[in-house]
Amino acid sequence: MFDWIKNINKEYPEFWKNYVSKFEKKATRFVVISTETTGLNPSKDVILSIGAIAVENNSIVVQDHFEVVLLQYRYLHDNGLSNEFIIESNLPKLGEPEAIQAFIEYIGNAILVGHRIHFDIEMINEALYKMGCSRIKNEALDVEIMYRKLSDITDKQFSIDDLCKAFKITRSDRYASSEDAYTIALLFLKLKSRLNLPI
Amino acid sequence: MNIIAERIADFLKDFPPFNNLTIDELRTVALSIRVINLEKHKILFKIDDALHDCFYMVASGAINLSVISDAEETLLNKCIEGDVFGLRPFFAKNNYMMTAKAREESVVYAIPIATFRPFVVQNAEVLNFLLESFANNSTHPSDQNRGKLLSDNVVYSGGQQSEIQYFQSLTYNKAPLKTTPNSIVKDVAQLMTDNLSNSVLVTENNFPIGIVTDTEMRTKIATGRFPLTATIDKIMSSPVITVAENVSLAEAQLLMLKSNISHICVTQDGSEKSEIKGMIAEHDLIVAQASNPGILIKEIKRSQDAKDLKKVRSKLADMIQSSIAKNIPLTHINNITGEINLAIIKRSVELSILELGSPPARFAWLSIGSQGRKEQLLLTDQDSILVFEDVAAEKYREVKDYFLKLAKKTIGNLEKVGYPPCPNGHAANNIQWCKSLTDWTKQYENWMNTPGEVSNEISSIFFDYEIAFGETKIEEAITNVIFTNIKKSKLFFDYLGNDALRKPPPLSFFKKFNLEEDGPNKDKFDIKTRALMPLIDGARLFTMNNNIRGINNTYLRFKQLAMVDPKHSEIYLNCAEAFLILSKFRVLEGLKTDSSGQYINIEEMSKADREILKNALNPIKDLEELIKDSFQLTQFS
């Protein structure tokens, strides 16, 4: 609870100071993110890949896109898992600290959007903690919560597939964080116009 | 490496103009794209909006392109997945000429012009594709080739009745009088006199080199400036003003005014160094103008017998044919034709009255069925009823006799004009359909309150009527009877609903056309009963149910319904569109085979046309579902 007192005189990495300074301006950009992880426990599991795409002026900007595969050799080795899929993929590959730094530089002060985004953020925060940074400062929106609000159903869970079905979006059969981010971005646009969100 | 751009590039490559690009070029294009989600009915751009810096492609959903004409929104085209639209910024600087609106929730790709322009410049095929679409003035809303481009350089023709004449082509003298340059003036004058012609072309190797008209004879011969024995080349006017074949009325008119002449020579390629094909005289222009709708109506009013009317009717057929060929919207053609048909009926009644003496009571001659709805483009049967005011009981017989005679004469006249009599006897010369207002009131009340009880022969066409001749008060009285009874008669709607659903389905379970199985029209498609009637019946049913008065036309009924009942507006609008498409098929068939167009030969149609026809049949299902939901149909089935 008093973490912030502990950290008050702490010297942060350069990129983090830069990141924090971006919040002096109000955000007009949304970044839709999707992560792939080894499991659901933030303290034990690690991020395998991050995909993100920006939404500005009610449209998805294809060019404004981020994708990275994290090289988690240590985790995989410790758990006796194969790293074949990482080597096969032709996506940009970085070690965890470099990948997280690139991601933080990419998102800037944007409002983050995702599906069950609190979990994605928790995972990223965990990685940031290891790098001696504090928690992510961005505002965040969750498409599942947006949909619950729209349909006035509070006691039900909606997977991305459920939401796609509700909005008649066909999902790509290829699986990648980027593809997911794009699908969530479409969902977000549809939800946003229905809920009459500003910006 | 951008997976999303890859995915979009992969989508683009299947559609023109993108199929002409390499995969690397496609990646560049895909990278620059913005993806936009449009809610249903959301407007992307509208007429007179400043141009966007991009053009659009439909990724999913459908976008309607429309223009506003006569304060009515007219649909030009529907873009579906893979269609490209909003190309105006490529070619023009002024604002958008049409409105793009999401027909359903849609996702579109916005492709920046700046990124795409280099590919247009480098790639001739891409350029051609864009230019073609931009020059394509087609306003046919059902032209559904996949991946087509949609033009926004639309020249919207029609709108006003008078405009039609400018699309008319001219008929002119195809064998003009000709002579050689060394003929003697006196002989030529004799030739003209013998042929009752006021002009003659002077030719060399069948090329026109000069023209001699009455004017030359007057100014150069009669004044004594040239002797009668001079050769014709001394007095001819030269050079001759020439035009190419298939010149339009407006063009010929302009040329004559500009050059201050009364004759134009038609040659093969439009120059004076090519073969003569004919001659247009001022008189031809006057004749051509005479078949404009206004003049036709005047002509009808002056007609003295059925033969005169028949002539006018055949001119009308020409006009319909050329109007359809010129892509003038069917609604306008329907309107004009309706008015002219009405004038013909009116004049027929008048002619009968002139013969029989003035009527002993006031009456109204109502057109029912297709003419009542103003949808009669072909020479199909004229359904009609006659309502006369109530008279004293002792005079009833006499009065009814008069009107029966009047009806018989009128329908005889119409038959001579070319309208066949109704095979079901739904005409005023039938003793059953020629009666007093009280009797008619009872008749309508019977139909509406106890449908199906007295006879199964309640024909819904009696509810589409329009006054052709006589007292409008009587028409109003009938309308009042119907609408007072509507309020208390649920049963009536259920009956009509059943009646509408009883029509045989147009498509089989396997989406094949249901063709006639036997009879003279074996293997043809009955477009009237299977496609048009369900729409007409549905439109009537819902307008009456919604208490909409005074709109008898199926197209307008659907349009009105879409406004009154916004919940189902999409179904209604689709039906309105489908109705026009189907009517057009019927008219074309009718004109081609000189029949009522009821049976269409599917085999002869092109594959594209067959698809269009099939698509136009889809809304019928939705409409039938709506009928089933809205009324209790079990009572009669």
PDB file of N, CA, C and O in Angstrom, chain B residues 424-489:
ATOM      1  N   ASN B 424     -61.631 -12.423 -66.757  1.00  0.00           N
ATOM      2  CA  ASN B 424     -62.466 -12.757 -65.609  1.00  0.00           C
ATOM      3  C   ASN B 424     -63.753 -11.944 -65.578  1.00  0.00           C
ATOM      4  O   ASN B 424     -64.523 -12.027 -64.632  1.00  0.00           O
ATOM      5  N   GLY B 425     -63.947 -11.105 -66.592  1.00  0.00           N
ATOM      6  CA  GLY B 425     -65.157 -10.285 -66.628  1.00  0.00           C
ATOM      7  C   GLY B 425     -65.180  -9.195 -65.584  1.00  0.00           C
ATOM      8  O   GLY B 425     -66.246  -8.728 -65.186  1.00  0.00           O
ATOM      9  N   HIS B 426     -63.986  -8.748 -65.125  1.00  0.00           N
ATOM     10  CA  HIS B 426     -63.956  -7.639 -64.180  1.00  0.00           C
ATOM     11  C   HIS B 426     -64.043  -6.333 -64.952  1.00  0.00           C
ATOM     12  O   HIS B 426     -63.089  -5.566 -65.005  1.00  0.00           O
ATOM     13  N   ALA B 427     -65.190  -6.072 -65.559  1.00  0.00           N
ATOM     14  CA  ALA B 427     -65.317  -4.855 -66.331  1.00  0.00           C
ATOM     15  C   ALA B 427     -66.717  -4.310 -66.158  1.00  0.00           C
ATOM     16  O   ALA B 427     -67.648  -5.036 -65.797  1.00  0.00           O
ATOM     17  N   ALA B 428     -66.840  -3.020 -66.421  1.00  0.00           N
ATOM     18  CA  ALA B 428     -68.094  -2.345 -66.129  1.00  0.00           C
ATOM     19  C   ALA B 428     -69.246  -2.824 -67.011  1.00  0.00           C
ATOM     20  O   ALA B 428     -70.409  -2.555 -66.722  1.00  0.00           O
ATOM     21  N   ASN B 429     -68.933  -3.527 -68.103  1.00  0.00           N
ATOM     22  CA  ASN B 429     -70.036  -4.003 -68.934  1.00  0.00           C
ATOM     23  C   ASN B 429     -70.635  -5.296 -68.375  1.00  0.00           C
ATOM     24  O   ASN B 429     -71.600  -5.825 -68.902  1.00  0.00           O
ATOM     25  N   ASN B 430     -70.072  -5.788 -67.288  1.00  0.00           N
ATOM     26  CA  ASN B 430     -70.628  -6.932 -66.590  1.00  0.00           C
ATOM     27  C   ASN B 430     -71.726  -6.416 -65.652  1.00  0.00           C
ATOM     28  O   ASN B 430     -71.493  -5.483 -64.886  1.00  0.00           O
ATOM     29  N   ILE B 431     -72.866  -7.061 -65.726  1.00  0.00           N
ATOM     30  CA  ILE B 431     -74.016  -6.573 -64.967  1.00  0.00           C
ATOM     31  C   ILE B 431     -73.698  -6.461 -63.472  1.00  0.00           C
ATOM     32  O   ILE B 431     -74.220  -5.618 -62.744  1.00  0.00           O
ATOM     33  N   GLN B 432     -72.758  -7.291 -63.026  1.00  0.00           N
ATOM     34  CA  GLN B 432     -72.391  -7.328 -61.608  1.00  0.00           C
ATOM     35  C   GLN B 432     -71.562  -6.113 -61.185  1.00  0.00           C
ATOM     36  O   GLN B 432     -71.572  -5.716 -60.026  1.00  0.00           O
ATOM     37  N   TRP B 433     -70.800  -5.559 -62.112  1.00  0.00           N
ATOM     38  CA  TRP B 433     -69.877  -4.475 -61.753  1.00  0.00           C
ATOM     39  C   TRP B 433     -70.346  -3.115 -62.281  1.00  0.00           C
ATOM     40  O   TRP B 433     -69.534  -2.225 -62.483  1.00  0.00           O
ATOM     41  N   CYS B 434     -71.637  -2.998 -62.540  1.00  0.00           N
ATOM     42  CA  CYS B 434     -72.166  -1.717 -62.974  1.00  0.00           C
ATOM     43  C   CYS B 434     -73.417  -1.485 -62.152  1.00  0.00           C
ATOM     44  O   CYS B 434     -74.461  -2.046 -62.455  1.00  0.00           O
ATOM     45  N   LYS B 435     -73.302  -0.770 -61.042  1.00  0.00           N
ATOM     46  CA  LYS B 435     -74.481  -0.604 -60.202  1.00  0.00           C
ATOM     47  C   LYS B 435     -74.428   0.680 -59.398  1.00  0.00           C
ATOM     48  O   LYS B 435     -73.443   1.425 -59.479  1.00  0.00           O
ATOM     49  N   SER B 436     -75.449   0.905 -58.613  1.00  0.00           N
ATOM     50  CA  SER B 436     -75.565   2.181 -57.918  1.00  0.00           C
ATOM     51  C   SER B 436     -74.645   2.227 -56.703  1.00  0.00           C
ATOM     52  O   SER B 436     -74.139   1.207 -56.239  1.00  0.00           O
ATOM     53  N   LEU B 437     -74.457   3.437 -56.212  1.00  0.00           N
ATOM     54  CA  LEU B 437     -73.560   3.649 -55.088  1.00  0.00           C
ATOM     55  C   LEU B 437     -73.977   2.803 -53.883  1.00  0.00           C
ATOM     56  O   LEU B 437     -73.127   2.207 -53.201  1.00  0.00           O
ATOM     57  N   THR B 438     -75.295   2.744 -53.595  1.00  0.00           N
ATOM     58  CA  THR B 438     -75.760   1.947 -52.451  1.00  0.00           C
ATOM     59  C   THR B 438     -75.386   0.482 -52.634  1.00  0.00           C
ATOM     60  O   THR B 438     -74.905  -0.170 -51.701  1.00  0.00           O
ATOM     61  N   ASP B 439     -75.594  -0.005 -53.845  1.00  0.00           N
ATOM     62  CA  ASP B 439     -75.247  -1.405 -54.098  1.00  0.00           C
ATOM     63  C   ASP B 439     -73.755  -1.648 -53.933  1.00  0.00           C
ATOM     64  O   ASP B 439     -73.344  -2.662 -53.386  1.00  0.00           O
ATOM     65  N   TRP B 440     -72.976  -0.696 -54.410  1.00  0.00           N
ATOM     66  CA  TRP B 440     -71.525  -0.836 -54.274  1.00  0.00           C
ATOM     67  C   TRP B 440     -71.097  -0.789 -52.814  1.00  0.00           C
ATOM     68  O   TRP B 440     -70.221  -1.541 -52.388  1.00  0.00           O
ATOM     69  N   THR B 441     -71.749   0.123 -52.048  1.00  0.00           N
ATOM     70  CA  THR B 441     -71.428   0.204 -50.631  1.00  0.00           C
ATOM     71  C   THR B 441     -71.665  -1.142 -49.978  1.00  0.00           C
ATOM     72  O   THR B 441     -70.839  -1.651 -49.219  1.00  0.00           O
ATOM     73  N   LYS B 442     -72.821  -1.747 -50.305  1.00  0.00           N
ATOM     74  CA  LYS B 442     -73.150  -3.059 -49.741  1.00  0.00           C
ATOM     75  C   LYS B 442     -72.111  -4.096 -50.173  1.00  0.00           C
ATOM     76  O   LYS B 442     -71.663  -4.921 -49.379  1.00  0.00           O
ATOM     77  N   GLN B 443     -71.750  -4.007 -51.460  1.00  0.00           N
ATOM     78  CA  GLN B 443     -70.784  -4.959 -51.994  1.00  0.00           C
ATOM     79  C   GLN B 443     -69.470  -4.904 -51.220  1.00  0.00           C
ATOM     80  O   GLN B 443     -68.953  -5.915 -50.765  1.00  0.00           O
ATOM     81  N   TYR B 444     -68.958  -3.675 -51.049  1.00  0.00           N
ATOM     82  CA  TYR B 444     -67.694  -3.538 -50.331  1.00  0.00           C
ATOM     83  C   TYR B 444     -67.828  -3.982 -48.887  1.00  0.00           C
ATOM     84  O   TYR B 444     -66.939  -4.608 -48.319  1.00  0.00           O
ATOM     85  N   GLU B 445     -68.968  -3.643 -48.260  1.00  0.00           N
ATOM     86  CA  GLU B 445     -69.163  -4.050 -46.865  1.00  0.00           C
ATOM     87  C   GLU B 445     -69.185  -5.564 -46.747  1.00  0.00           C
ATOM     88  O   GLU B 445     -68.621  -6.144 -45.822  1.00  0.00           O
ATOM     89  N   ASN B 446     -69.845  -6.200 -47.693  1.00  0.00           N
ATOM     90  CA  ASN B 446     -69.880  -7.653 -47.706  1.00  0.00           C
ATOM     91  C   ASN B 446     -68.487  -8.244 -47.796  1.00  0.00           C
ATOM     92  O   ASN B 446     -68.126  -9.143 -47.052  1.00  0.00           O
ATOM     93  N   TRP B 447     -67.734  -7.690 -48.766  1.00  0.00           N
ATOM     94  CA  TRP B 447     -66.380  -8.207 -48.975  1.00  0.00           C
ATOM     95  C   TRP B 447     -65.543  -8.086 -47.712  1.00  0.00           C
ATOM     96  O   TRP B 447     -64.752  -8.955 -47.375  1.00  0.00           O
ATOM     97  N   MET B 448     -65.732  -6.956 -47.033  1.00  0.00           N
ATOM     98  CA  MET B 448     -64.822  -6.671 -45.930  1.00  0.00           C
ATOM     99  C   MET B 448     -65.263  -7.303 -44.623  1.00  0.00           C
ATOM    100  O   MET B 448     -64.427  -7.668 -43.798  1.00  0.00           O
ATOM    101  N   ASN B 449     -66.563  -7.411 -44.412  1.00  0.00           N
ATOM    102  CA  ASN B 449     -67.022  -7.914 -43.117  1.00  0.00           C
ATOM    103  C   ASN B 449     -67.202  -9.423 -43.085  1.00  0.00           C
ATOM    104  O   ASN B 449     -67.001 -10.058 -42.053  1.00  0.00           O
ATOM    105  N   THR B 450     -67.598  -9.952 -44.216  1.00  0.00           N
ATOM    106  CA  THR B 450     -67.741 -11.409 -44.252  1.00  0.00           C
ATOM    107  C   THR B 450     -66.971 -11.969 -45.433  1.00  0.00           C
ATOM    108  O   THR B 450     -67.548 -12.532 -46.354  1.00  0.00           O
ATOM    109  N   PRO B 451     -65.662 -11.801 -45.399  1.00  0.00           N
ATOM    110  CA  PRO B 451     -64.898 -12.262 -46.558  1.00  0.00           C
ATOM    111  C   PRO B 451     -64.967 -13.779 -46.685  1.00  0.00           C
ATOM    112  O   PRO B 451     -65.006 -14.483 -45.687  1.00  0.00           O
ATOM    113  N   GLY B 452     -65.031 -14.210 -47.915  1.00  0.00           N
ATOM    114  CA  GLY B 452     -64.999 -15.649 -48.157  1.00  0.00           C
ATOM    115  C   GLY B 452     -66.315 -16.342 -47.881  1.00  0.00           C
ATOM    116  O   GLY B 452     -66.446 -17.537 -48.105  1.00  0.00           O
ATOM    117  N   GLU B 453     -67.329 -15.597 -47.366  1.00  0.00           N
ATOM    118  CA  GLU B 453     -68.564 -16.254 -46.984  1.00  0.00           C
ATOM    119  C   GLU B 453     -69.509 -16.384 -48.177  1.00  0.00           C
ATOM    120  O   GLU B 453     -69.913 -17.480 -48.543  1.00  0.00           O
ATOM    121  N   VAL B 454     -69.817 -15.230 -48.778  1.00  0.00           N
ATOM    122  CA  VAL B 454     -70.765 -15.252 -49.878  1.00  0.00           C
ATOM    123  C   VAL B 454     -70.167 -15.947 -51.098  1.00  0.00           C
ATOM    124  O   VAL B 454     -70.749 -16.856 -51.667  1.00  0.00           O
ATOM    125  N   SER B 455     -68.997 -15.475 -51.455  1.00  0.00           N
ATOM    126  CA  SER B 455     -68.358 -16.111 -52.599  1.00  0.00           C
ATOM    127  C   SER B 455     -66.861 -16.043 -52.395  1.00  0.00           C
ATOM    128  O   SER B 455     -66.365 -15.192 -51.671  1.00  0.00           O
ATOM    129  N   ASN B 456     -66.165 -16.933 -53.043  1.00  0.00           N
ATOM    130  CA  ASN B 456     -64.719 -16.868 -52.970  1.00  0.00           C
ATOM    131  C   ASN B 456     -64.199 -15.856 -53.971  1.00  0.00           C
ATOM    132  O   ASN B 456     -63.007 -15.665 -54.102  1.00  0.00           O
ATOM    133  N   GLU B 457     -65.117 -15.253 -54.666  1.00  0.00           N
ATOM    134  CA  GLU B 457     -64.687 -14.438 -55.785  1.00  0.00           C
ATOM    135  C   GLU B 457     -64.416 -12.995 -55.412  1.00  0.00           C
ATOM    136  O   GLU B 457     -64.539 -12.116 -56.239  1.00  0.00           O
ATOM    137  N   ILE B 458     -64.070 -12.718 -54.161  1.00  0.00           N
ATOM    138  CA  ILE B 458     -63.647 -11.357 -53.856  1.00  0.00           C
ATOM    139  C   ILE B 458     -62.265 -11.202 -54.438  1.00  0.00           C
ATOM    140  O   ILE B 458     -61.344 -11.939 -54.139  1.00  0.00           O
ATOM    141  N   SER B 459     -62.189 -10.262 -55.330  1.00  0.00           N
ATOM    142  CA  SER B 459     -60.894 -10.096 -55.958  1.00  0.00           C
ATOM    143  C   SER B 459     -60.272  -8.832 -55.410  1.00  0.00           C
ATOM    144  O   SER B 459     -60.900  -7.782 -55.386  1.00  0.00           O
ATOM    145  N   SER B 460     -59.052  -8.974 -54.945  1.00  0.00           N
ATOM    146  CA  SER B 460     -58.428  -7.833 -54.284  1.00  0.00           C
ATOM    147  C   SER B 460     -58.200  -6.664 -55.230  1.00  0.00           C
ATOM    148  O   SER B 460     -57.973  -5.553 -54.791  1.00  0.00           O
ATOM    149  N   ILE B 461     -58.263  -6.923 -56.549  1.00  0.00           N
ATOM    150  CA  ILE B 461     -58.024  -5.801 -57.464  1.00  0.00           C
ATOM    151  C   ILE B 461     -59.077  -4.705 -57.317  1.00  0.00           C
ATOM    152  O   ILE B 461     -58.862  -3.579 -57.713  1.00  0.00           O
ATOM    153  N   PHE B 462     -60.228  -5.028 -56.702  1.00  0.00           N
ATOM    154  CA  PHE B 462     -61.246  -4.006 -56.519  1.00  0.00           C
ATOM    155  C   PHE B 462     -60.817  -2.947 -55.508  1.00  0.00           C
ATOM    156  O   PHE B 462     -61.477  -1.939 -55.349  1.00  0.00           O
ATOM    157  N   PHE B 463     -59.729  -3.225 -54.810  1.00  0.00           N
ATOM    158  CA  PHE B 463     -59.277  -2.249 -53.835  1.00  0.00           C
ATOM    159  C   PHE B 463     -58.176  -1.341 -54.380  1.00  0.00           C
ATOM    160  O   PHE B 463     -57.663  -0.501 -53.677  1.00  0.00           O
ATOM    161  N   ASP B 464     -57.813  -1.533 -55.635  1.00  0.00           N
ATOM    162  CA  ASP B 464     -56.929  -0.583 -56.307  1.00  0.00           C
ATOM    163  C   ASP B 464     -57.758   0.097 -57.381  1.00  0.00           C
ATOM    164  O   ASP B 464     -58.054  -0.503 -58.396  1.00  0.00           O
ATOM    165  N   TYR B 465     -58.154   1.321 -57.136  1.00  0.00           N
ATOM    166  CA  TYR B 465     -58.994   1.964 -58.147  1.00  0.00           C
ATOM    167  C   TYR B 465     -58.561   3.405 -58.332  1.00  0.00           C
ATOM    168  O   TYR B 465     -57.941   4.025 -57.470  1.00  0.00           O
ATOM    169  N   GLU B 466     -58.887   3.931 -59.492  1.00  0.00           N
ATOM    170  CA  GLU B 466     -58.617   5.326 -59.758  1.00  0.00           C
ATOM    171  C   GLU B 466     -59.707   5.838 -60.674  1.00  0.00           C
ATOM    172  O   GLU B 466     -60.105   5.130 -61.602  1.00  0.00           O
ATOM    173  N   ILE B 467     -60.183   7.047 -60.409  1.00  0.00           N
ATOM    174  CA  ILE B 467     -61.272   7.552 -61.233  1.00  0.00           C
ATOM    175  C   ILE B 467     -60.747   7.926 -62.609  1.00  0.00           C
ATOM    176  O   ILE B 467     -59.687   8.549 -62.740  1.00  0.00           O
ATOM    177  N   ALA B 468     -61.443   7.463 -63.630  1.00  0.00           N
ATOM    178  CA  ALA B 468     -61.046   7.808 -64.992  1.00  0.00           C
ATOM    179  C   ALA B 468     -61.987   8.865 -65.547  1.00  0.00           C
ATOM    180  O   ALA B 468     -61.598   9.725 -66.314  1.00  0.00           O
ATOM    181  N   PHE B 469     -63.243   8.784 -65.144  1.00  0.00           N
ATOM    182  CA  PHE B 469     -64.213   9.710 -65.702  1.00  0.00           C
ATOM    183  C   PHE B 469     -65.349   9.892 -64.708  1.00  0.00           C
ATOM    184  O   PHE B 469     -65.748   8.948 -64.025  1.00  0.00           O
ATOM    185  N   GLY B 470     -65.885  11.092 -64.613  1.00  0.00           N
ATOM    186  CA  GLY B 470     -67.095  11.297 -63.831  1.00  0.00           C
ATOM    187  C   GLY B 470     -66.856  12.034 -62.524  1.00  0.00           C
ATOM    188  O   GLY B 470     -65.903  12.794 -62.381  1.00  0.00           O
ATOM    189  N   GLU B 471     -67.761  11.754 -61.575  1.00  0.00           N
ATOM    190  CA  GLU B 471     -67.798  12.505 -60.324  1.00  0.00           C
ATOM    191  C   GLU B 471     -66.736  12.011 -59.343  1.00  0.00           C
ATOM    192  O   GLU B 471     -66.760  10.861 -58.920  1.00  0.00           O
ATOM    193  N   THR B 472     -65.842  12.898 -58.922  1.00  0.00           N
ATOM    194  CA  THR B 472     -64.837  12.483 -57.935  1.00  0.00           C
ATOM    195  C   THR B 472     -65.498  12.193 -56.588  1.00  0.00           C
ATOM    196  O   THR B 472     -64.979  11.420 -55.797  1.00  0.00           O
ATOM    197  N   LYS B 473     -66.659  12.831 -56.338  1.00  0.00           N
ATOM    198  CA  LYS B 473     -67.352  12.610 -55.055  1.00  0.00           C
ATOM    199  C   LYS B 473     -67.689  11.136 -54.874  1.00  0.00           C
ATOM    200  O   LYS B 473     -67.662  10.610 -53.760  1.00  0.00           O
ATOM    201  N   ILE B 474     -68.048  10.498 -55.971  1.00  0.00           N
ATOM    202  CA  ILE B 474     -68.421   9.084 -55.872  1.00  0.00           C
ATOM    203  C   ILE B 474     -67.213   8.246 -55.491  1.00  0.00           C
ATOM    204  O   ILE B 474     -67.294   7.355 -54.652  1.00  0.00           O
ATOM    205  N   GLU B 475     -66.052   8.577 -56.073  1.00  0.00           N
ATOM    206  CA  GLU B 475     -64.829   7.864 -55.700  1.00  0.00           C
ATOM    207  C   GLU B 475     -64.538   8.047 -54.215  1.00  0.00           C
ATOM    208  O   GLU B 475     -64.196   7.102 -53.501  1.00  0.00           O
ATOM    209  N   GLU B 476     -64.704   9.296 -53.752  1.00  0.00           N
ATOM    210  CA  GLU B 476     -64.467   9.569 -52.340  1.00  0.00           C
ATOM    211  C   GLU B 476     -65.402   8.757 -51.462  1.00  0.00           C
ATOM    212  O   GLU B 476     -64.999   8.222 -50.420  1.00  0.00           O
ATOM    213  N   ALA B 477     -66.646   8.659 -51.885  1.00  0.00           N
ATOM    214  CA  ALA B 477     -67.623   7.905 -51.103  1.00  0.00           C
ATOM    215  C   ALA B 477     -67.181   6.454 -50.945  1.00  0.00           C
ATOM    216  O   ALA B 477     -67.239   5.881 -49.851  1.00  0.00           O
ATOM    217  N   ILE B 478     -66.701   5.874 -52.047  1.00  0.00           N
ATOM    218  CA  ILE B 478     -66.238   4.478 -51.988  1.00  0.00           C
ATOM    219  C   ILE B 478     -65.050   4.358 -51.035  1.00  0.00           C
ATOM    220  O   ILE B 478     -64.989   3.465 -50.188  1.00  0.00           O
ATOM    221  N   THR B 479     -64.110   5.311 -51.164  1.00  0.00           N
ATOM    222  CA  THR B 479     -62.944   5.286 -50.279  1.00  0.00           C
ATOM    223  C   THR B 479     -63.385   5.343 -48.821  1.00  0.00           C
ATOM    224  O   THR B 479     -62.866   4.621 -47.967  1.00  0.00           O
ATOM    225  N   ASN B 480     -64.360   6.210 -48.540  1.00  0.00           N
ATOM    226  CA  ASN B 480     -64.840   6.322 -47.165  1.00  0.00           C
ATOM    227  C   ASN B 480     -65.438   5.020 -46.665  1.00  0.00           C
ATOM    228  O   ASN B 480     -65.206   4.618 -45.532  1.00  0.00           O
ATOM    229  N   VAL B 481     -66.210   4.373 -47.522  1.00  0.00           N
ATOM    230  CA  VAL B 481     -66.811   3.099 -47.139  1.00  0.00           C
ATOM    231  C   VAL B 481     -65.711   2.111 -46.743  1.00  0.00           C
ATOM    232  O   VAL B 481     -65.777   1.469 -45.692  1.00  0.00           O
ATOM    233  N   ILE B 482     -64.673   2.055 -47.581  1.00  0.00           N
ATOM    234  CA  ILE B 482     -63.601   1.095 -47.313  1.00  0.00           C
ATOM    235  C   ILE B 482     -62.898   1.412 -46.002  1.00  0.00           C
ATOM    236  O   ILE B 482     -62.690   0.537 -45.165  1.00  0.00           O
ATOM    237  N   PHE B 483     -62.577   2.690 -45.798  1.00  0.00           N
ATOM    238  CA  PHE B 483     -61.784   2.997 -44.610  1.00  0.00           C
ATOM    239  C   PHE B 483     -62.587   3.001 -43.317  1.00  0.00           C
ATOM    240  O   PHE B 483     -62.020   2.822 -42.247  1.00  0.00           O
ATOM    241  N   THR B 484     -63.921   3.196 -43.395  1.00  0.00           N
ATOM    242  CA  THR B 484     -64.682   3.042 -42.151  1.00  0.00           C
ATOM    243  C   THR B 484     -64.786   1.561 -41.788  1.00  0.00           C
ATOM    244  O   THR B 484     -64.752   1.203 -40.616  1.00  0.00           O
ATOM    245  N   ASN B 485     -64.885   0.720 -42.800  1.00  0.00           N
ATOM    246  CA  ASN B 485     -65.011  -0.704 -42.511  1.00  0.00           C
ATOM    247  C   ASN B 485     -63.700  -1.336 -42.071  1.00  0.00           C
ATOM    248  O   ASN B 485     -63.688  -2.308 -41.334  1.00  0.00           O
ATOM    249  N   ILE B 486     -62.595  -0.739 -42.541  1.00  0.00           N
ATOM    250  CA  ILE B 486     -61.284  -1.295 -42.215  1.00  0.00           C
ATOM    251  C   ILE B 486     -61.083  -1.384 -40.716  1.00  0.00           C
ATOM    252  O   ILE B 486     -60.544  -2.356 -40.187  1.00  0.00           O
ATOM    253  N   LYS B 487     -61.562  -0.361 -40.007  1.00  0.00           N
ATOM    254  CA  LYS B 487     -61.291  -0.280 -38.576  1.00  0.00           C
ATOM    255  C   LYS B 487     -61.886  -1.447 -37.817  1.00  0.00           C
ATOM    256  O   LYS B 487     -61.345  -1.891 -36.818  1.00  0.00           O
ATOM    257  N   LYS B 488     -63.029  -1.926 -38.289  1.00  0.00           N
ATOM    258  CA  LYS B 488     -63.673  -2.973 -37.498  1.00  0.00           C
ATOM    259  C   LYS B 488     -63.452  -4.365 -38.090  1.00  0.00           C
ATOM    260  O   LYS B 488     -63.980  -5.345 -37.592  1.00  0.00           O
ATOM    261  N   SER B 489     -62.683  -4.435 -39.140  1.00  0.00           N
ATOM    262  CA  SER B 489     -62.632  -5.718 -39.809  1.00  0.00           C
ATOM    263  C   SER B 489     -61.264  -6.379 -39.792  1.00  0.00           C
ATOM    264  O   SER B 489     -60.470  -6.209 -40.699  1.00  0.00           O
TER     265      SER B 489
END
